[in-house]
PDB file of C-alpha atoms in Angstrom:
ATOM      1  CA  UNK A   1     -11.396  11.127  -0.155  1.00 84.00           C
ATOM      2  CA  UNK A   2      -8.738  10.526  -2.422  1.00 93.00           C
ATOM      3  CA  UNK A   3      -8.998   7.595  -5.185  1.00 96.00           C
ATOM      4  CA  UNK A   4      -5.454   5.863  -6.007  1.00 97.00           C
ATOM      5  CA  UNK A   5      -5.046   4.353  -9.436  1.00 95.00           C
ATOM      6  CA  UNK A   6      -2.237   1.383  -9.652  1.00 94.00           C
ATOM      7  CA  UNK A   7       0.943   2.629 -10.506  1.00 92.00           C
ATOM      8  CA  UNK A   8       3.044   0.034 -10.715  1.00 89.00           C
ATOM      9  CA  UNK A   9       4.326  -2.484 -13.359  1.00 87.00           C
ATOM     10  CA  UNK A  10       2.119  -3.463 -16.010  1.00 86.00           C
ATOM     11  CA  UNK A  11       2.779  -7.303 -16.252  1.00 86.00           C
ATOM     12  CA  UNK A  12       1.274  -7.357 -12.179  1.00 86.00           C
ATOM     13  CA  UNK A  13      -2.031  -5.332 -13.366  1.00 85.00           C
ATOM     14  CA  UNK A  14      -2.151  -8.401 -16.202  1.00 82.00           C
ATOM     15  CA  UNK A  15      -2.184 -11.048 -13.635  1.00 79.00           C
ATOM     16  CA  UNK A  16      -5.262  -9.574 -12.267  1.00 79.00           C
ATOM     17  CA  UNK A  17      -7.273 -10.836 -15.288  1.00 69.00           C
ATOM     18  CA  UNK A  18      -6.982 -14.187 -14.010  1.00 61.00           C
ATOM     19  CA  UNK A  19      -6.770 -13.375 -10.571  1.00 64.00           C
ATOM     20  CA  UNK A  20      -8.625 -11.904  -7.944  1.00 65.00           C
ATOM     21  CA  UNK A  21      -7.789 -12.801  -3.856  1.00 80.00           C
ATOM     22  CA  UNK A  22      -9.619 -10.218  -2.305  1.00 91.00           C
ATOM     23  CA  UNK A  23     -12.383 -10.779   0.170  1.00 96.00           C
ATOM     24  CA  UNK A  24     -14.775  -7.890   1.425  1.00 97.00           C
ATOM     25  CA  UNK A  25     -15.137  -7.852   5.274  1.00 98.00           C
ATOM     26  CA  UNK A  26     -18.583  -5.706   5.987  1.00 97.00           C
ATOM     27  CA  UNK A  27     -19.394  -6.747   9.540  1.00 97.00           C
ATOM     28  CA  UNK A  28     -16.882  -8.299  12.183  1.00 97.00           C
ATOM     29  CA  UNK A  29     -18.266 -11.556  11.826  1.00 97.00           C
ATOM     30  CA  UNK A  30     -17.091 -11.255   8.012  1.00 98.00           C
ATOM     31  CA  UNK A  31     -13.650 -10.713   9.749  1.00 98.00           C
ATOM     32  CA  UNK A  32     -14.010 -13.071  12.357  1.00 97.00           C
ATOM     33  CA  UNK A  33     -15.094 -15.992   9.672  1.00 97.00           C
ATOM     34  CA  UNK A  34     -12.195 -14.963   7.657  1.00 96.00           C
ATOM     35  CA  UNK A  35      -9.540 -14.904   9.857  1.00 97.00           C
ATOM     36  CA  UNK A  36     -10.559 -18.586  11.453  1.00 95.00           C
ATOM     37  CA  UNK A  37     -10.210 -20.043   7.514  1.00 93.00           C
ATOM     38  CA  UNK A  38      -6.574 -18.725   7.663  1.00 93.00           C
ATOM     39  CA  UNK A  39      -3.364 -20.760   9.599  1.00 92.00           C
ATOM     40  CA  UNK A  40      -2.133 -19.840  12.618  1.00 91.00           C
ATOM     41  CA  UNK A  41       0.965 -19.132  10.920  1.00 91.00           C
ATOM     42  CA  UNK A  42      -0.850 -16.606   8.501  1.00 91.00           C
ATOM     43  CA  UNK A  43      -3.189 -14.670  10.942  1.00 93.00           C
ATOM     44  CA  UNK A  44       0.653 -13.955  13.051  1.00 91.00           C
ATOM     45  CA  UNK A  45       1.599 -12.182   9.437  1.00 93.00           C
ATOM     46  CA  UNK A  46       0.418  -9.137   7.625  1.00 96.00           C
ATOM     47  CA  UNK A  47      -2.197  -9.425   5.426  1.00 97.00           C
ATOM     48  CA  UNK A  48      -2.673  -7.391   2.211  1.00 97.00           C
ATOM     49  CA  UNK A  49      -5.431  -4.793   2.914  1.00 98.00           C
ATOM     50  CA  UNK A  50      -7.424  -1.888   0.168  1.00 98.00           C
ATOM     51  CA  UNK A  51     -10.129   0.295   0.772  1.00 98.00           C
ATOM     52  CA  UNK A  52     -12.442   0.149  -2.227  1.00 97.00           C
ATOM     53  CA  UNK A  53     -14.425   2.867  -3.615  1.00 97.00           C
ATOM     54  CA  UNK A  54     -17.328   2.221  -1.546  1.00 97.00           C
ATOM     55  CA  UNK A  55     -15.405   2.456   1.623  1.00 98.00           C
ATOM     56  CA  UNK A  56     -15.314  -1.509   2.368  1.00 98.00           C
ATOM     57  CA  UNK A  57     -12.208  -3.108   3.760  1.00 98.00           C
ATOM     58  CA  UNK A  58     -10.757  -5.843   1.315  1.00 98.00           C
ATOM     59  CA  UNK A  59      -8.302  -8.559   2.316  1.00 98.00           C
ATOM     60  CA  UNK A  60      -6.110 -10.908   0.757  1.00 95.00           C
ATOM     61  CA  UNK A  61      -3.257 -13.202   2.158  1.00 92.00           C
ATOM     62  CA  UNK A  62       0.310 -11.443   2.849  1.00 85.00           C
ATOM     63  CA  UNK A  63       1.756 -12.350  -0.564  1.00 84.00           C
ATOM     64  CA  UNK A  64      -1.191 -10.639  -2.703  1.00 90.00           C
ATOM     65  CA  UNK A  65      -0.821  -8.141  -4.677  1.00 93.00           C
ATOM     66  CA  UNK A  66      -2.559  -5.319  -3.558  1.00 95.00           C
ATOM     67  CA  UNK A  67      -4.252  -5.024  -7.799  1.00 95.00           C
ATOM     68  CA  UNK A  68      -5.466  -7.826  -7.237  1.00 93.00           C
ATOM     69  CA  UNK A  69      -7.122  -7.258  -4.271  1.00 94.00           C
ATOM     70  CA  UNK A  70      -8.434  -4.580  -5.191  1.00 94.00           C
ATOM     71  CA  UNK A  71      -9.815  -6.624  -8.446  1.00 91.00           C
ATOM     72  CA  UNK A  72      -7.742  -4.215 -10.471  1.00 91.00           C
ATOM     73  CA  UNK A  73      -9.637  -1.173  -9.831  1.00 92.00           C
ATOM     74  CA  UNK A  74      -8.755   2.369  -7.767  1.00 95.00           C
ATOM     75  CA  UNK A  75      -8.779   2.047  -4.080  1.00 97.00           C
ATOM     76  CA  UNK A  76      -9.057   4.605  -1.200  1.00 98.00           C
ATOM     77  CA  UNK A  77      -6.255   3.468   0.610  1.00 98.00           C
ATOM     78  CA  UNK A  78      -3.805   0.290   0.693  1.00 98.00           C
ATOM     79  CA  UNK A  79      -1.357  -1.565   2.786  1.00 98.00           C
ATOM     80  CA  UNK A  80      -0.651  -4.650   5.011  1.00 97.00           C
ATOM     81  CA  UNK A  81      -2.631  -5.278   8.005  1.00 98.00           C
ATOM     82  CA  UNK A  82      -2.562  -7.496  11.387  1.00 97.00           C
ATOM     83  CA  UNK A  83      -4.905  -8.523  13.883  1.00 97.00           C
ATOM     84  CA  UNK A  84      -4.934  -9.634  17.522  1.00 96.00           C
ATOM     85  CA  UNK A  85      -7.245 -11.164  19.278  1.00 95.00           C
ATOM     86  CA  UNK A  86      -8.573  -9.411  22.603  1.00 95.00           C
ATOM     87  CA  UNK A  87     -11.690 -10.704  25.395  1.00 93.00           C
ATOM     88  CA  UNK A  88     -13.282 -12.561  22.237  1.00 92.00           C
ATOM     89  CA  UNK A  89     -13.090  -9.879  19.853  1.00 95.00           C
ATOM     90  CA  UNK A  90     -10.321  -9.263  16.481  1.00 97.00           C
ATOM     91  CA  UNK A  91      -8.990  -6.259  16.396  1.00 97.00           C
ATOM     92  CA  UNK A  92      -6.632  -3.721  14.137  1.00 98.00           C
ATOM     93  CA  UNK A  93      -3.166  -4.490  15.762  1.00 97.00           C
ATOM     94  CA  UNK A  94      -0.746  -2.723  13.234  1.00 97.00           C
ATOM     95  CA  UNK A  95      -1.502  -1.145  10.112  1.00 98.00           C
ATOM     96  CA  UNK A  96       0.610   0.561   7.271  1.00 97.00           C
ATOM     97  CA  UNK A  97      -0.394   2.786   4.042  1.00 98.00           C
ATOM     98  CA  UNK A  98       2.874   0.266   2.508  1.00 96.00           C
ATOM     99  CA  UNK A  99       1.504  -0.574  -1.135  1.00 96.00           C
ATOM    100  CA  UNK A 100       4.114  -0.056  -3.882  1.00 94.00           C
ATOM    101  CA  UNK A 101       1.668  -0.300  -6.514  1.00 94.00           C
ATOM    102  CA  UNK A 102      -0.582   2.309  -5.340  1.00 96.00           C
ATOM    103  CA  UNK A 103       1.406   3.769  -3.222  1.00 97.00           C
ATOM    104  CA  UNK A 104      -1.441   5.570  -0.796  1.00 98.00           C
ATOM    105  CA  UNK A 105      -0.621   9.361   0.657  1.00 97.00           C
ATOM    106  CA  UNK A 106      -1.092   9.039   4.863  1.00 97.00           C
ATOM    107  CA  UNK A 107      -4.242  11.158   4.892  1.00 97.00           C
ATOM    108  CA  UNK A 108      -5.890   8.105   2.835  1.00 98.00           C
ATOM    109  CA  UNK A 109      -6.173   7.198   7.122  1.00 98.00           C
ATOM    110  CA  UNK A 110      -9.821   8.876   7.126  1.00 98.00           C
ATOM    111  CA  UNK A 111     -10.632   6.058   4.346  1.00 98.00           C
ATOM    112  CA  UNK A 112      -9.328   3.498   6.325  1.00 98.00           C
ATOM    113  CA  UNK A 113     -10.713   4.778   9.730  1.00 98.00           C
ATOM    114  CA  UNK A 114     -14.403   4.656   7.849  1.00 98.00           C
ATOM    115  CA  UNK A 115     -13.928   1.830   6.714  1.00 98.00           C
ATOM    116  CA  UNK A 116     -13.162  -0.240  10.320  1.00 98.00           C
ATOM    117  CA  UNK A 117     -15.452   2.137  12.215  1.00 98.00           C
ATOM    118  CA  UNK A 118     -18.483   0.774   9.820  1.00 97.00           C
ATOM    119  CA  UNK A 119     -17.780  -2.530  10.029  1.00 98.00           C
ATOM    120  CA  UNK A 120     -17.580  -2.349  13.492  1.00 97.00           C
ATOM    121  CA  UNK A 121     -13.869  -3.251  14.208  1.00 98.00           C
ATOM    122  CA  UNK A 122     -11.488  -1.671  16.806  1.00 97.00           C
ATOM    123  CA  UNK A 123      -8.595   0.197  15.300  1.00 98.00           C
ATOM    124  CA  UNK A 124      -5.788   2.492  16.262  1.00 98.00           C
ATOM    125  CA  UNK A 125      -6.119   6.224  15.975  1.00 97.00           C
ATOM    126  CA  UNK A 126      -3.955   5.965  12.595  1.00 97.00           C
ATOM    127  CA  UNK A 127      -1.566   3.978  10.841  1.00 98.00           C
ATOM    128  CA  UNK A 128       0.829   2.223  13.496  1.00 97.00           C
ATOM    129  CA  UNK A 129       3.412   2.228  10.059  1.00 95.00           C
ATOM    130  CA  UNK A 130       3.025   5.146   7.898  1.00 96.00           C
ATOM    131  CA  UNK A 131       4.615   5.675   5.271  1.00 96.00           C
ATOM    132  CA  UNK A 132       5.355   8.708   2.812  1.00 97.00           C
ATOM    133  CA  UNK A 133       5.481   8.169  -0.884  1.00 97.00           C
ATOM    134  CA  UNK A 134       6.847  10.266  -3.309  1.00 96.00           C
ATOM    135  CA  UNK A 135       7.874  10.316  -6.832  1.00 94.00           C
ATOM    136  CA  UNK A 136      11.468  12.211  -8.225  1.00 94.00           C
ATOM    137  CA  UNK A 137      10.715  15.121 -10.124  1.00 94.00           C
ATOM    138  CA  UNK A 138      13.813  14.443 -12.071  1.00 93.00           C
ATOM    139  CA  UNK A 139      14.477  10.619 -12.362  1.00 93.00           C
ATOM    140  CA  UNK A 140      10.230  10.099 -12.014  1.00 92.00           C
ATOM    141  CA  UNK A 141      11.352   7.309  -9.917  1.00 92.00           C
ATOM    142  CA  UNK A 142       9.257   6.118  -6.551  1.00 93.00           C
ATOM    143  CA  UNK A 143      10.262   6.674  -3.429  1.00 95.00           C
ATOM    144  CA  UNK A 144       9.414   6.064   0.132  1.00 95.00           C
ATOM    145  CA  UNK A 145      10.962   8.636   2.462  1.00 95.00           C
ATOM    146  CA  UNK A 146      12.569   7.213   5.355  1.00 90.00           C
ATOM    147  CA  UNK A 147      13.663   9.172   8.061  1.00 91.00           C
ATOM    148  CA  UNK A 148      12.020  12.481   6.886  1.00 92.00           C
ATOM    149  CA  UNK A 149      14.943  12.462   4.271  1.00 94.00           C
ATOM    150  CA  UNK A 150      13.445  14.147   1.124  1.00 96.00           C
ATOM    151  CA  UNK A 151      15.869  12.978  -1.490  1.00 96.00           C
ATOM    152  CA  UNK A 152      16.161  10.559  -3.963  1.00 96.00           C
ATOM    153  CA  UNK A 153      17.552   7.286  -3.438  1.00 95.00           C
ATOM    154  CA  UNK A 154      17.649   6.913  -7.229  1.00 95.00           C
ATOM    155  CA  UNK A 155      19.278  10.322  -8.536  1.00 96.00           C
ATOM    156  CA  UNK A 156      19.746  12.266  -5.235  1.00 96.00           C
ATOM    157  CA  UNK A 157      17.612  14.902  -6.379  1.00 97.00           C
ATOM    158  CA  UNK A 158      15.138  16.741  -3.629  1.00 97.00           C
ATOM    159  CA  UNK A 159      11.499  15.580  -3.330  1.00 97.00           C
ATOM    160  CA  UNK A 160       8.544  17.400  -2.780  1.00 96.00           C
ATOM    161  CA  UNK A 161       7.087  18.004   0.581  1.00 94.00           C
ATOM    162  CA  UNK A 162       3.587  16.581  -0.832  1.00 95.00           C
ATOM    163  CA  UNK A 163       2.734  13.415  -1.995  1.00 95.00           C
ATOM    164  CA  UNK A 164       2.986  13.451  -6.071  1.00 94.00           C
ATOM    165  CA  UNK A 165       2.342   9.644  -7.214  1.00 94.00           C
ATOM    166  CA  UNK A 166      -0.655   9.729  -9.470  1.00 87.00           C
ATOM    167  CA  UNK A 167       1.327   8.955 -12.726  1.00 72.00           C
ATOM    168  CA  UNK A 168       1.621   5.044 -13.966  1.00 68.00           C
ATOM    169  CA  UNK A 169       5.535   4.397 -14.205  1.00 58.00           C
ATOM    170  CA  UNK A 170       5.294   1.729 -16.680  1.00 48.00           C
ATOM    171  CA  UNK A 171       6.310   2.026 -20.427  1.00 43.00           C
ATOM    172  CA  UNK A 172       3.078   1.130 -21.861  1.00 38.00           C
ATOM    173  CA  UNK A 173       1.809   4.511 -20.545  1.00 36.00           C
ATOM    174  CA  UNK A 174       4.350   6.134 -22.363  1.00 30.00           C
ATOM    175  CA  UNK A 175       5.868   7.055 -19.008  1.00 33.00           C
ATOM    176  CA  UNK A 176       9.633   6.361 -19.681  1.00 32.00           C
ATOM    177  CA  UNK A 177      12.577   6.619 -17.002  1.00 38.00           C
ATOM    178  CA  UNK A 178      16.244   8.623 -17.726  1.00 40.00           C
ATOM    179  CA  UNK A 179      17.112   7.326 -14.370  1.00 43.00           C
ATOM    180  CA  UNK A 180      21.269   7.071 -14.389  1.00 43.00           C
ATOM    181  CA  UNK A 181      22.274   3.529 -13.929  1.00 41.00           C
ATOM    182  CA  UNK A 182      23.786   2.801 -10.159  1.00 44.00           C
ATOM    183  CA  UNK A 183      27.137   3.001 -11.851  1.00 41.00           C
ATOM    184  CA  UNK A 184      26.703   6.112 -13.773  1.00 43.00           C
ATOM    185  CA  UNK A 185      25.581   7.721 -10.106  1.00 44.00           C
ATOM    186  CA  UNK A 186      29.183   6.533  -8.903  1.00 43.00           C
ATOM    187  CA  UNK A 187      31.247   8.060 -11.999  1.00 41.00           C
ATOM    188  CA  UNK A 188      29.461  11.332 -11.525  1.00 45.00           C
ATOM    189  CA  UNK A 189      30.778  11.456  -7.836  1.00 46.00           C
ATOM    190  CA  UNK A 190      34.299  10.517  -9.155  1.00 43.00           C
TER     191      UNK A 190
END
């Protein structure tokens, strides 16, 4: 399996010093206990979901950042999460790979399908929501593909067929971006 580093902003990895939401869920009745400490309001939203590196499912309220579920460490696989509630029993409702800071290929499913299957919690057969991440070659910009439309929202350059986000796009990396400026994308089609 696949680990996935962050990738995002720096100044949201930061915040994890201070902060750390996520709550390991080994057993359903980890889940169960869990989800009746949330609102009503909250268990009818997405939650903020990572796979660690031991294969555990880790969740955090919707508005989490998935960093800081993870306690700032790699992760498996990442996204957002619901549940319903069938004869007595939560279940996986909908899930997605969508995490923007780790931004989690759709084969990372096998992490997430170990991870459910262990702690003993129904699930579909794979991500209700997937989503395929990839970064420009060119601008070195993220993207999610939409529409199986391999191109660059950012510089309209083609993407690769397979996913390519392992670099850190933050300027404390050294990773800069030449990406043209929304405007300077309009002149050049003048």
């Amino acid at each position: 399996m696949n680990r996935y580093h962050y990738v995002g902003p720096a100044e949201i990895r930061e915040q994890v010093r201070t902060s750390s939401n996520g709550h390991p869920i080994a057993c359903h009745g980890d889940l169960a206990a869990w989800l009746e400490g949330r609102t009503q309001d909250d268990r009818e939203n997405p939650f903020t979901f990572v796979i660690d590196v031991t294969t555990t499912l880790v969740l955090a309220p919707r508005r989490s950042e998935h960093v800081a579920c993870a306690n700032g460490g790699p992760v498996l696989s990442a996204g957002e999460i619901t549940f319903a509630r069938e004869r007595g029993r939560w279940l996986v409702h909908e899930i997605s790979n969508q995490s923007t800071g780790y931004c989690p290929d759709v084969t990372s499913w096998a992490a997430v399908e170990a991870a459910l299957d262990r702690a003993g919690i129904d699930h579909p057969h794979g991500f209700t929501h997937p989503i395929d991440f990839r970064r420009c070659l060119r601008c070195r910009q993220r993207n999610i593909v939409k529409d199986d439309h391999f191109v660059c929202a950012v510089c309209e350059a083609p993407l690769p067929s397979t996913w390519n986000v392992a670099e850190p796009d933050d300027e404390a990396t050294g990773f800069l971006h030449d990406a043209p400026s929304p405007m300077e994308r309009r002149n050049r089609r003048l």
